[in-house]
Short mmCIF file of C-alpha atoms and ligand atoms in Angstrom, two decimals:
data_model
loop_
_atom_site.label_atom_id
_atom_site.label_comp_id
_atom_site.label_asym_id
_atom_site.label_seq_id
_atom_site.Cartn_x
_atom_site.Cartn_y
_atom_site.Cartn_z
CA MET U 1 -185.79 29.74 44.32
CA PHE U 2 -182.94 31.80 45.56
CA GLN U 3 -183.68 34.58 48.04
CA LYS U 4 -180.97 36.75 47.08
CA ILE U 5 -178.21 36.58 44.27
CA LEU U 6 -174.87 38.38 44.02
CA ILE U 7 -173.66 39.49 40.63
CA ALA U 8 -169.91 39.19 40.62
CA ASN U 9 -169.28 41.43 37.54
CA ARG U 10 -169.77 45.12 36.32
CA GLY U 11 -171.15 47.26 33.31
CA GLU U 12 -173.52 45.98 30.87
CA ILE U 13 -173.62 42.32 31.83
CA ALA U 14 -174.19 43.18 35.60
CA LEU U 15 -177.24 45.18 34.49
CA ARG U 16 -178.44 42.49 32.41
CA ILE U 17 -178.29 39.92 35.05
CA GLN U 18 -179.93 42.42 37.55
CA ARG U 19 -182.76 42.77 35.13
CA ALA U 20 -183.30 39.12 35.10
CA CYS U 21 -183.18 38.88 38.89
CA ARG U 22 -185.73 41.63 39.09
CA GLU U 23 -188.19 40.03 36.63
CA LEU U 24 -187.99 36.80 38.83
CA GLY U 25 -188.62 38.82 41.85
CA ILE U 26 -185.07 38.13 43.33
CA PRO U 27 -183.20 40.86 45.13
CA SER U 28 -179.68 41.20 43.97
CA VAL U 29 -176.43 42.58 45.29
CA ALA U 30 -174.00 44.59 43.07
CA VAL U 31 -170.36 44.53 43.76
CA HIS U 32 -168.01 47.36 42.53
CA SER U 33 -164.56 48.79 42.65
CA THR U 34 -163.89 52.18 43.89
CA ALA U 35 -163.61 53.28 40.15
CA ASP U 36 -167.11 52.14 39.70
CA ALA U 37 -168.95 53.83 42.51
CA GLU U 38 -171.11 55.77 39.99
CA ALA U 39 -171.71 53.00 37.61
CA MET U 40 -175.12 52.19 36.52
CA HIS U 41 -175.06 48.58 37.90
CA VAL U 42 -174.44 50.08 41.17
CA ARG U 43 -177.11 52.94 40.99
CA LEU U 44 -179.80 50.55 40.04
CA ALA U 45 -178.82 47.87 42.40
CA ASP U 46 -180.98 46.69 45.44
CA GLU U 47 -177.82 46.66 47.38
CA SER U 48 -174.28 47.18 46.59
CA VAL U 49 -170.75 46.30 48.22
CA CYS U 50 -167.56 47.86 47.39
CA ILE U 51 -164.95 45.17 47.01
CA GLY U 52 -161.62 46.96 46.41
CA PRO U 53 -159.60 49.34 44.49
CA PRO U 54 -159.70 49.87 40.68
CA PRO U 55 -157.37 47.27 39.21
CA ALA U 56 -159.56 44.16 38.51
CA LYS U 57 -156.99 41.90 40.45
CA ASP U 58 -157.84 43.58 43.59
CA SER U 59 -161.76 43.83 43.09
CA TYR U 60 -163.59 41.99 40.29
CA LEU U 61 -161.04 39.04 40.53
CA ASN U 62 -160.72 39.27 44.30
CA ILE U 63 -162.40 36.00 45.43
CA PRO U 64 -162.20 36.64 49.24
CA ALA U 65 -163.77 40.08 48.91
CA ILE U 66 -166.62 38.70 46.60
CA LEU U 67 -167.24 35.77 48.87
CA SER U 68 -167.33 38.04 51.92
CA ALA U 69 -169.75 40.42 50.24
CA ALA U 70 -172.07 37.38 49.37
CA LEU U 71 -172.04 36.04 53.06
CA VAL U 72 -172.45 39.59 54.68
CA THR U 73 -175.34 40.27 52.46
CA GLY U 74 -177.16 36.79 52.76
CA ALA U 75 -176.80 36.15 49.00
CA GLU U 76 -177.50 32.40 48.20
CA ALA U 77 -176.22 32.25 44.83
CA ILE U 78 -173.38 33.89 42.56
CA HIS U 79 -173.86 34.76 38.84
CA PRO U 80 -170.36 35.48 37.42
CA GLY U 81 -171.39 37.08 34.12
CA TYR U 82 -168.56 36.74 31.37
CA GLY U 83 -165.03 37.41 31.80
CA PHE U 84 -163.25 38.01 35.20
CA LEU U 85 -164.20 34.93 37.40
CA ALA U 86 -166.75 33.28 35.17
CA GLU U 87 -164.47 30.48 33.91
CA ASN U 88 -162.41 30.04 37.02
CA PRO U 89 -163.00 26.45 38.43
CA ARG U 90 -161.27 27.45 41.85
CA PHE U 91 -163.92 30.30 42.23
CA ALA U 92 -166.74 28.10 41.46
CA GLU U 93 -165.37 25.36 44.09
CA MET U 94 -164.91 28.06 46.59
CA VAL U 95 -168.49 29.46 46.05
CA GLU U 96 -169.79 25.88 46.67
CA ALA U 97 -167.45 25.44 49.69
CA HIS U 98 -169.16 28.38 51.20
CA GLY U 99 -172.51 26.80 50.99
CA LEU U 100 -173.42 29.17 48.00
CA THR U 101 -174.57 28.03 44.47
CA PHE U 102 -172.52 28.89 41.42
CA ILE U 103 -174.77 29.85 38.67
CA GLY U 104 -173.07 28.00 35.86
CA PRO U 105 -171.61 24.49 35.16
CA SER U 106 -169.77 22.11 37.59
CA PRO U 107 -166.37 23.28 38.47
CA ALA U 108 -165.10 19.98 36.90
CA HIS U 109 -166.59 20.89 33.50
CA ILE U 110 -165.25 24.36 33.81
CA ARG U 111 -161.72 23.02 34.43
CA MET U 112 -162.10 20.52 31.53
CA MET U 113 -163.14 23.23 28.95
CA GLY U 114 -160.71 25.66 30.15
CA ASP U 115 -157.99 23.38 29.13
CA LYS U 116 -158.31 23.48 25.39
CA ILE U 117 -156.49 20.29 24.76
CA ALA U 118 -158.65 18.27 27.31
CA ALA U 119 -161.72 19.99 25.80
CA LYS U 120 -160.72 18.64 22.29
CA GLU U 121 -160.00 15.29 23.59
CA ALA U 122 -163.33 14.94 25.46
CA MET U 123 -165.27 16.11 22.28
CA ALA U 124 -163.33 14.01 19.88
CA LYS U 125 -164.39 10.90 22.21
CA LEU U 126 -167.95 11.94 22.09
CA GLY U 127 -168.06 12.01 18.19
CA VAL U 128 -167.76 15.80 17.69
CA PRO U 129 -165.65 16.65 14.59
CA LEU U 130 -162.38 18.68 15.28
CA VAL U 131 -159.92 20.83 13.35
CA PRO U 132 -157.07 18.49 12.06
CA GLY U 133 -154.16 19.00 14.18
CA SER U 134 -151.86 17.38 17.07
CA ASN U 135 -153.58 15.04 19.36
CA GLY U 136 -152.75 16.61 22.58
CA ALA U 137 -150.00 18.90 23.56
CA VAL U 138 -146.83 19.38 21.58
CA THR U 139 -143.80 19.94 23.73
CA ASP U 140 -140.87 20.20 21.34
CA VAL U 141 -140.10 21.63 18.10
CA ALA U 142 -139.30 18.32 16.28
CA LYS U 143 -142.82 17.02 17.01
CA ALA U 144 -144.35 20.42 15.91
CA ARG U 145 -142.59 20.00 12.74
CA ASP U 146 -143.77 16.42 12.31
CA VAL U 147 -147.30 17.57 12.91
CA ALA U 148 -147.20 20.56 10.73
CA THR U 149 -145.95 18.46 7.76
CA GLN U 150 -148.57 15.89 8.26
CA ILE U 151 -151.51 18.31 8.38
CA GLY U 152 -150.04 20.72 5.87
CA TYR U 153 -149.35 24.63 6.35
CA PRO U 154 -150.45 27.15 7.34
CA VAL U 155 -150.96 25.92 10.90
CA VAL U 156 -151.81 27.66 14.18
CA ILE U 157 -150.08 27.06 17.49
CA LYS U 158 -152.45 27.68 20.27
CA ALA U 159 -152.19 27.84 24.08
CA SER U 160 -154.25 25.13 25.82
CA ALA U 161 -154.89 27.85 28.57
CA GLY U 162 -155.62 30.52 25.94
CA GLY U 163 -158.61 32.80 25.61
CA GLY U 164 -160.08 36.15 24.42
CA GLY U 165 -158.32 35.79 21.23
CA ARG U 166 -154.85 35.72 22.79
CA GLY U 167 -152.15 32.96 22.80
CA MET U 168 -152.37 32.08 18.97
CA LYS U 169 -149.49 32.05 16.46
CA VAL U 170 -149.68 31.36 12.82
CA ALA U 171 -146.86 29.65 11.00
CA GLN U 172 -147.36 30.17 7.32
CA ASP U 173 -144.68 27.52 6.23
CA ALA U 174 -141.86 25.37 7.48
CA GLY U 175 -139.50 28.37 7.47
CA SER U 176 -141.47 30.18 10.10
CA LEU U 177 -142.37 27.34 12.42
CA ASP U 178 -139.70 27.10 14.90
CA GLU U 179 -139.81 30.67 15.72
CA ALA U 180 -143.77 30.58 15.97
CA PHE U 181 -143.59 27.70 18.02
CA SER U 182 -141.13 29.12 20.68
CA ILE U 183 -142.93 32.44 20.78
CA ALA U 184 -146.23 30.80 21.27
CA ARG U 185 -144.81 28.83 24.22
CA ALA U 186 -143.16 31.71 25.76
CA GLU U 187 -146.30 34.07 25.42
CA ALA U 188 -148.54 31.30 26.83
CA ARG U 189 -146.27 30.90 29.75
CA GLY U 190 -146.20 34.62 30.25
CA ALA U 191 -149.71 35.38 29.88
CA PHE U 192 -151.34 32.12 31.26
CA GLY U 193 -148.50 30.75 33.43
CA ASN U 194 -148.81 27.42 31.37
CA ASP U 195 -146.82 26.71 28.35
CA ALA U 196 -148.89 23.84 27.06
CA VAL U 197 -149.54 24.31 23.17
CA TYR U 198 -151.11 22.34 20.65
CA ILE U 199 -151.14 22.60 16.84
CA GLU U 200 -154.19 23.12 14.36
CA LYS U 201 -154.35 23.44 10.71
CA TYR U 202 -155.00 27.20 10.07
CA LEU U 203 -158.19 27.33 7.80
CA ASP U 204 -158.16 29.93 5.15
CA HIS U 205 -161.83 30.72 4.60
CA PRO U 206 -163.94 29.54 7.67
CA ARG U 207 -166.78 31.05 9.45
CA HIS U 208 -167.05 31.12 13.25
CA ILE U 209 -170.29 29.48 13.95
CA GLU U 210 -171.29 28.58 17.57
CA LEU U 211 -174.07 26.86 19.20
CA GLN U 212 -175.80 28.01 22.25
CA VAL U 213 -176.85 25.06 24.48
CA MET U 214 -178.57 24.84 27.80
CA ALA U 215 -178.75 21.78 30.08
CA ASP U 216 -180.69 21.00 33.42
CA ASP U 217 -179.73 18.74 36.40
CA GLN U 218 -182.16 16.16 35.32
CA GLY U 219 -180.10 15.41 32.02
CA ASN U 220 -182.21 17.32 29.40
CA VAL U 221 -180.12 19.31 27.02
CA VAL U 222 -181.49 21.60 24.27
CA HIS U 223 -179.76 24.16 21.88
CA PHE U 224 -181.03 27.47 20.98
CA GLY U 225 -179.52 27.50 17.56
CA GLU U 226 -176.43 28.96 16.23
CA ARG U 227 -174.73 32.54 16.10
CA ASP U 228 -172.33 33.65 13.40
CA CYS U 229 -169.52 35.58 14.89
CA SER U 230 -167.09 35.60 11.95
CA LEU U 231 -166.73 39.34 12.12
CA GLN U 232 -163.59 39.42 14.28
CA ARG U 233 -160.55 41.74 14.53
CA ARG U 234 -157.52 40.07 16.20
CA HIS U 235 -159.72 37.01 16.83
CA GLN U 236 -162.20 39.05 18.85
CA LYS U 237 -165.76 39.18 18.00
CA LEU U 238 -167.20 42.66 16.71
CA LEU U 239 -170.59 42.01 15.30
CA GLU U 240 -172.65 38.74 15.74
CA GLU U 241 -175.71 37.35 14.02
CA ALA U 242 -178.55 34.91 14.52
CA GLY U 243 -178.82 32.72 12.56
CA SER U 244 -175.78 32.44 10.40
CA PRO U 245 -176.30 33.70 6.89
CA ALA U 246 -174.35 30.60 5.60
CA LEU U 247 -176.30 27.91 7.51
CA SER U 248 -179.29 25.91 6.45
CA ALA U 249 -182.17 24.81 8.93
CA GLY U 250 -181.01 21.35 8.27
CA ALA U 251 -177.45 21.80 8.93
CA ARG U 252 -178.31 23.58 12.19
CA ASP U 253 -180.44 20.63 13.29
CA ARG U 254 -177.69 18.24 12.59
CA LEU U 255 -174.99 20.24 14.40
CA GLY U 256 -177.44 20.64 17.33
CA ALA U 257 -178.19 16.88 17.40
CA THR U 258 -174.51 15.94 17.60
CA ALA U 259 -173.70 18.79 20.26
CA THR U 260 -176.75 18.09 22.46
CA ALA U 261 -176.10 14.27 22.37
CA ALA U 262 -172.48 15.01 23.32
CA LEU U 263 -173.20 17.36 26.27
CA ALA U 264 -175.83 14.88 27.64
CA LYS U 265 -173.32 12.01 27.92
CA LEU U 266 -170.88 14.42 29.50
CA GLY U 267 -173.54 15.25 32.03
CA TYR U 268 -172.92 18.99 31.44
CA ARG U 269 -175.24 21.47 33.38
CA ASN U 270 -176.33 24.99 32.64
CA ALA U 271 -175.52 27.40 29.82
CA GLY U 272 -172.59 26.60 27.48
CA THR U 273 -171.40 27.56 23.96
CA LEU U 274 -169.71 25.17 21.50
CA GLU U 275 -167.58 27.07 18.99
CA PHE U 276 -166.85 25.71 15.47
CA LEU U 277 -165.11 26.73 12.41
CA TYR U 278 -167.18 25.98 9.41
CA GLN U 279 -165.69 25.69 6.07
CA ASP U 280 -166.77 23.96 2.89
CA GLY U 281 -169.90 22.49 4.49
CA GLN U 282 -167.87 20.81 7.44
CA PHE U 283 -168.00 21.89 11.17
CA ALA U 284 -164.80 21.48 13.17
CA PHE U 285 -164.94 22.07 16.99
CA ILE U 286 -162.38 24.69 18.48
CA GLU U 287 -163.56 25.23 22.02
CA MET U 288 -166.38 25.42 24.41
CA ASN U 289 -167.16 28.31 26.69
CA THR U 290 -168.77 27.21 30.04
CA ARG U 291 -170.66 30.72 30.52
CA LEU U 292 -172.90 33.26 29.24
CA GLN U 293 -171.45 34.94 26.39
CA VAL U 294 -171.43 38.73 25.34
CA GLU U 295 -173.40 37.71 22.19
CA HIS U 296 -175.96 35.98 23.91
CA PRO U 297 -178.81 38.54 23.07
CA VAL U 298 -179.00 37.63 19.39
CA THR U 299 -180.07 34.21 20.52
CA GLU U 300 -182.58 35.54 22.93
CA MET U 301 -184.06 37.81 20.19
CA VAL U 302 -184.63 34.90 17.79
CA CYS U 303 -185.64 32.38 20.27
CA GLY U 304 -187.77 34.73 22.61
CA ILE U 305 -186.28 33.36 25.66
CA ASP U 306 -184.20 34.80 28.40
CA LEU U 307 -181.07 32.98 28.77
CA VAL U 308 -180.10 34.43 32.09
CA ARG U 309 -183.48 33.63 33.63
CA GLU U 310 -182.87 30.01 32.46
CA GLN U 311 -179.47 29.97 34.10
CA ILE U 312 -180.83 31.04 37.33
CA ARG U 313 -183.79 28.67 37.34
CA ILE U 314 -181.60 25.72 36.42
CA ALA U 315 -178.99 26.62 39.11
CA ALA U 316 -181.70 26.60 41.61
CA GLY U 317 -182.76 23.07 40.46
CA ALA U 318 -185.58 23.84 38.08
CA THR U 319 -186.16 21.43 34.99
CA LEU U 320 -186.06 23.11 31.51
CA ASP U 321 -189.41 24.18 30.55
CA TYR U 322 -189.49 23.02 26.82
CA THR U 323 -188.07 20.18 24.77
CA GLN U 324 -186.07 20.86 21.70
CA ARG U 325 -189.25 20.83 19.41
CA GLN U 326 -190.83 23.41 21.23
CA ILE U 327 -187.86 25.84 20.55
CA SER U 328 -188.40 27.81 17.43
CA PHE U 329 -186.53 30.47 15.61
CA SER U 330 -188.11 33.70 14.42
CA GLY U 331 -186.51 36.35 12.25
CA HIS U 332 -183.18 37.47 12.32
CA ALA U 333 -180.82 39.33 15.00
CA ILE U 334 -177.74 41.30 14.80
CA GLU U 335 -175.60 42.63 17.52
CA CYS U 336 -172.91 45.34 17.37
CA ARG U 337 -170.40 45.52 20.09
CA ILE U 338 -169.84 49.20 20.67
CA THR U 339 -166.39 49.79 22.44
CA ALA U 340 -164.76 53.06 23.74
CA GLU U 341 -162.05 52.91 21.09
CA ASP U 342 -161.01 55.22 18.35
CA PRO U 343 -162.67 53.63 15.35
CA ALA U 344 -159.72 53.72 13.13
CA THR U 345 -156.81 52.73 15.55
CA PHE U 346 -158.72 50.96 18.11
CA THR U 347 -156.85 52.95 20.80
CA PRO U 348 -158.94 52.89 23.99
CA THR U 349 -160.68 56.18 24.67
CA PRO U 350 -161.69 56.29 28.46
CA GLY U 351 -163.32 59.57 29.55
CA ARG U 352 -166.40 61.55 30.35
CA VAL U 353 -169.59 60.83 28.44
CA THR U 354 -171.23 64.34 28.12
CA ALA U 355 -174.32 63.28 26.38
CA PHE U 356 -175.89 59.89 25.73
CA HIS U 357 -179.07 58.96 23.56
CA ALA U 358 -179.90 55.33 22.91
CA PRO U 359 -181.90 54.38 19.89
CA GLY U 360 -185.39 52.76 20.33
CA GLY U 361 -188.35 51.79 18.34
CA LEU U 362 -189.51 48.19 17.30
CA GLY U 363 -186.84 45.53 17.36
CA VAL U 364 -184.21 47.70 19.02
CA ARG U 365 -182.55 46.70 22.25
CA VAL U 366 -179.66 48.39 23.97
CA ASP U 367 -177.59 46.77 26.63
CA SER U 368 -175.29 49.41 28.05
CA GLY U 369 -174.38 50.97 31.30
CA LEU U 370 -173.89 54.31 29.95
CA TYR U 371 -175.55 57.77 30.70
CA ALA U 372 -174.62 61.22 30.49
CA GLY U 373 -172.13 62.33 32.94
CA TYR U 374 -170.75 58.90 33.26
CA PHE U 375 -166.97 58.49 33.26
CA VAL U 376 -165.59 55.42 31.47
CA PRO U 377 -162.78 54.21 33.41
CA PRO U 378 -159.52 53.12 31.82
CA TYR U 379 -159.21 49.88 33.91
CA TYR U 380 -161.47 47.50 32.18
CA ASP U 381 -162.66 46.18 29.05
CA SER U 382 -163.61 48.74 26.47
CA LEU U 383 -167.03 47.35 25.75
CA VAL U 384 -169.58 50.19 26.70
CA ALA U 385 -172.83 49.14 24.75
CA LYS U 386 -174.33 46.54 22.81
CA LEU U 387 -176.77 47.33 20.23
CA ILE U 388 -179.12 44.43 19.16
CA VAL U 389 -181.69 44.68 16.47
CA HIS U 390 -184.23 41.81 15.45
CA ALA U 391 -186.57 41.93 12.43
CA PRO U 392 -188.31 39.35 10.30
CA THR U 393 -185.54 39.10 7.60
CA ARG U 394 -181.79 39.61 7.60
CA ALA U 395 -182.31 42.53 4.92
CA ASP U 396 -184.93 44.14 7.44
CA ALA U 397 -182.45 43.55 10.35
CA ILE U 398 -179.62 45.52 8.35
CA SER U 399 -182.05 48.41 7.68
CA ARG U 400 -182.99 48.60 11.26
CA LEU U 401 -179.43 48.44 12.37
CA ARG U 402 -178.54 51.34 9.97
CA ARG U 403 -181.46 53.42 11.40
CA ALA U 404 -180.58 52.54 15.08
CA LEU U 405 -176.81 53.32 14.41
CA GLU U 406 -177.67 56.81 13.13
CA GLU U 407 -179.86 57.53 16.00
CA PHE U 408 -177.16 56.35 18.66
CA ALA U 409 -175.48 59.40 20.32
CA ILE U 410 -172.50 58.93 22.64
CA VAL U 411 -170.87 62.31 22.95
CA GLY U 412 -167.45 63.14 24.81
CA ILE U 413 -165.68 59.85 23.99
CA GLN U 414 -165.02 58.33 20.55
CA THR U 415 -166.70 54.88 20.06
CA THR U 416 -166.57 52.38 17.16
CA ILE U 417 -170.16 53.42 16.06
CA PRO U 418 -168.72 54.80 12.75
CA LEU U 419 -167.04 51.53 12.04
CA HIS U 420 -170.20 49.67 12.44
CA GLN U 421 -172.09 52.01 10.07
CA ARG U 422 -169.36 51.32 7.38
CA ILE U 423 -169.74 47.62 7.92
CA VAL U 424 -173.47 48.01 7.56
CA ASP U 425 -173.20 49.72 4.31
CA ASP U 426 -170.79 47.29 2.84
CA PRO U 427 -172.46 45.07 -0.10
CA GLU U 428 -170.33 42.02 0.96
CA PHE U 429 -171.64 42.25 4.47
CA GLN U 430 -175.01 42.80 3.10
CA ARG U 431 -174.81 39.59 1.07
CA GLY U 432 -173.65 37.79 4.27
CA ASP U 433 -170.54 37.00 2.19
CA TYR U 434 -167.61 36.92 4.69
CA THR U 435 -165.34 34.62 6.67
CA ILE U 436 -163.34 35.18 9.74
CA HIS U 437 -160.60 37.08 7.88
CA TRP U 438 -162.99 39.62 6.09
CA LEU U 439 -163.12 42.35 8.85
CA GLU U 440 -159.40 42.48 9.20
CA GLU U 441 -158.97 43.22 5.47
CA PHE U 442 -161.98 45.50 5.61
CA VAL U 443 -160.64 47.57 8.44
CA ALA U 444 -157.35 47.99 6.54
CA ARG U 445 -159.04 49.19 3.28
P1 ADP L 1 -160.28 32.17 22.13
O1 ADP L 1 -160.37 31.27 23.28
O2 ADP L 1 -158.89 32.99 22.49
O3 ADP L 1 -161.31 32.89 21.70
P2 ADP L 1 -160.60 30.16 19.92
O4 ADP L 1 -159.90 28.95 19.65
O5 ADP L 1 -161.97 30.46 20.17
O6 ADP L 1 -159.69 31.31 20.92
O7 ADP L 1 -160.31 31.00 18.49
C1 ADP L 1 -160.68 32.44 18.33
C2 ADP L 1 -160.73 32.59 17.04
O8 ADP L 1 -159.50 32.53 16.16
C3 ADP L 1 -161.75 31.91 16.08
O9 ADP L 1 -163.22 32.51 16.23
C4 ADP L 1 -161.11 32.09 14.83
O10 ADP L 1 -161.56 33.28 14.21
C5 ADP L 1 -159.65 32.05 14.94
N1 ADP L 1 -159.11 30.56 14.89
C6 ADP L 1 -159.06 29.80 15.78
N2 ADP L 1 -158.53 28.64 15.32
C7 ADP L 1 -158.36 28.59 14.06
C8 ADP L 1 -157.98 27.77 12.99
N3 ADP L 1 -157.56 26.47 13.20
N4 ADP L 1 -157.96 28.20 11.79
C9 ADP L 1 -158.31 29.50 11.52
N5 ADP L 1 -158.83 30.45 12.32
C10 ADP L 1 -158.70 30.05 13.62
#
């Protein structure tokens, strides 16, 4: 096992990884920007290193500074968390080139899945169903028109290098295609430095259902069931559930069997998530994330396993402790992403937290770096807390969530807690009756 691990991240996920390290008896090194000197992940760290000024490009994305911090402190492995460098294949390669272990998949798999066109091609070859669309990149508007006519409108034009809900343009009809196509390419070039785009049918009532997988170096692959992440705003997730209110155990098993067989053939290693759109009983793959995800706790709650611990063990060469049959699902879990944003306009609300009280009690988990007196800096993602509840049934989980949201006090800055309270009280949400378009309409009501 590793003697020391460096955590190349901040906020709640840095704390989350620190906790897993501590339970494994492994000292960890926190890194931070000058803006985060007082952050909880630094305060609770065994050791910490300042890696640069506030802008992420100078600190949390500063590869030489992070590698130096690892070498100077004698860390043997680096956990990247999510965001920042987690899906940067160059970073994973450089970690390995410095004789350290990257806690995650191989750089080749990170690269393959980071290129969404390549990812779809690979999955199609492995027998995973896709959303109908162009086979590969579309480089001119005439081809775009052909593809769109063939699959039927509406269509979505996506950046191959896209992520985080960015780099997507919908064309409702032939009249809007040319413009959508050229905007999508220009935006992809600007945001990702790569103007490769592809086209998919834009589904009108899908759910976003994703599957958590874990694979070891010995070729064993298991899945930990699905998460329903259909509640999204601007293609970004806000509330996630495990399991999906729309999926039967049989459908989950079939999806799991297809996905794990595909990843075994690919020789994939460590944690990953396959994302699908699910409509009219059909699954269609959209992308794979080669890292731990924000919403991983709902899976942990229903499976009773620590996914970060598994990631670390596997990176150290250990074999998965269980077979698929030994993984069982118990109860229902829901996560609310609580952000420092105005709950009506979604304008970021950085500032000083003057009072903080986290809810507790049976089946309540709060992953957050907040505390009274903490200043939420304006430089980073606005996620400040994740509230996760677990209960025997979905109805019980909703009651527990309502109670926990009422107890939650974050004073001094506005957060999205009131929005989550409205969602929880909505009858359609309570029935589990929603698609990826539901929240956008709900917010506009
Ligand atoms: P990102 O990497 O930016 O998260 P994804 O490809 O995972 O992009 O898509 C993000 C979200 O956009 C999905 O969860 C879904 O809500 C929506 N979306 C993506 N592709 C389609 C599609 N073909 N039809 C309808 N909605 C889609």
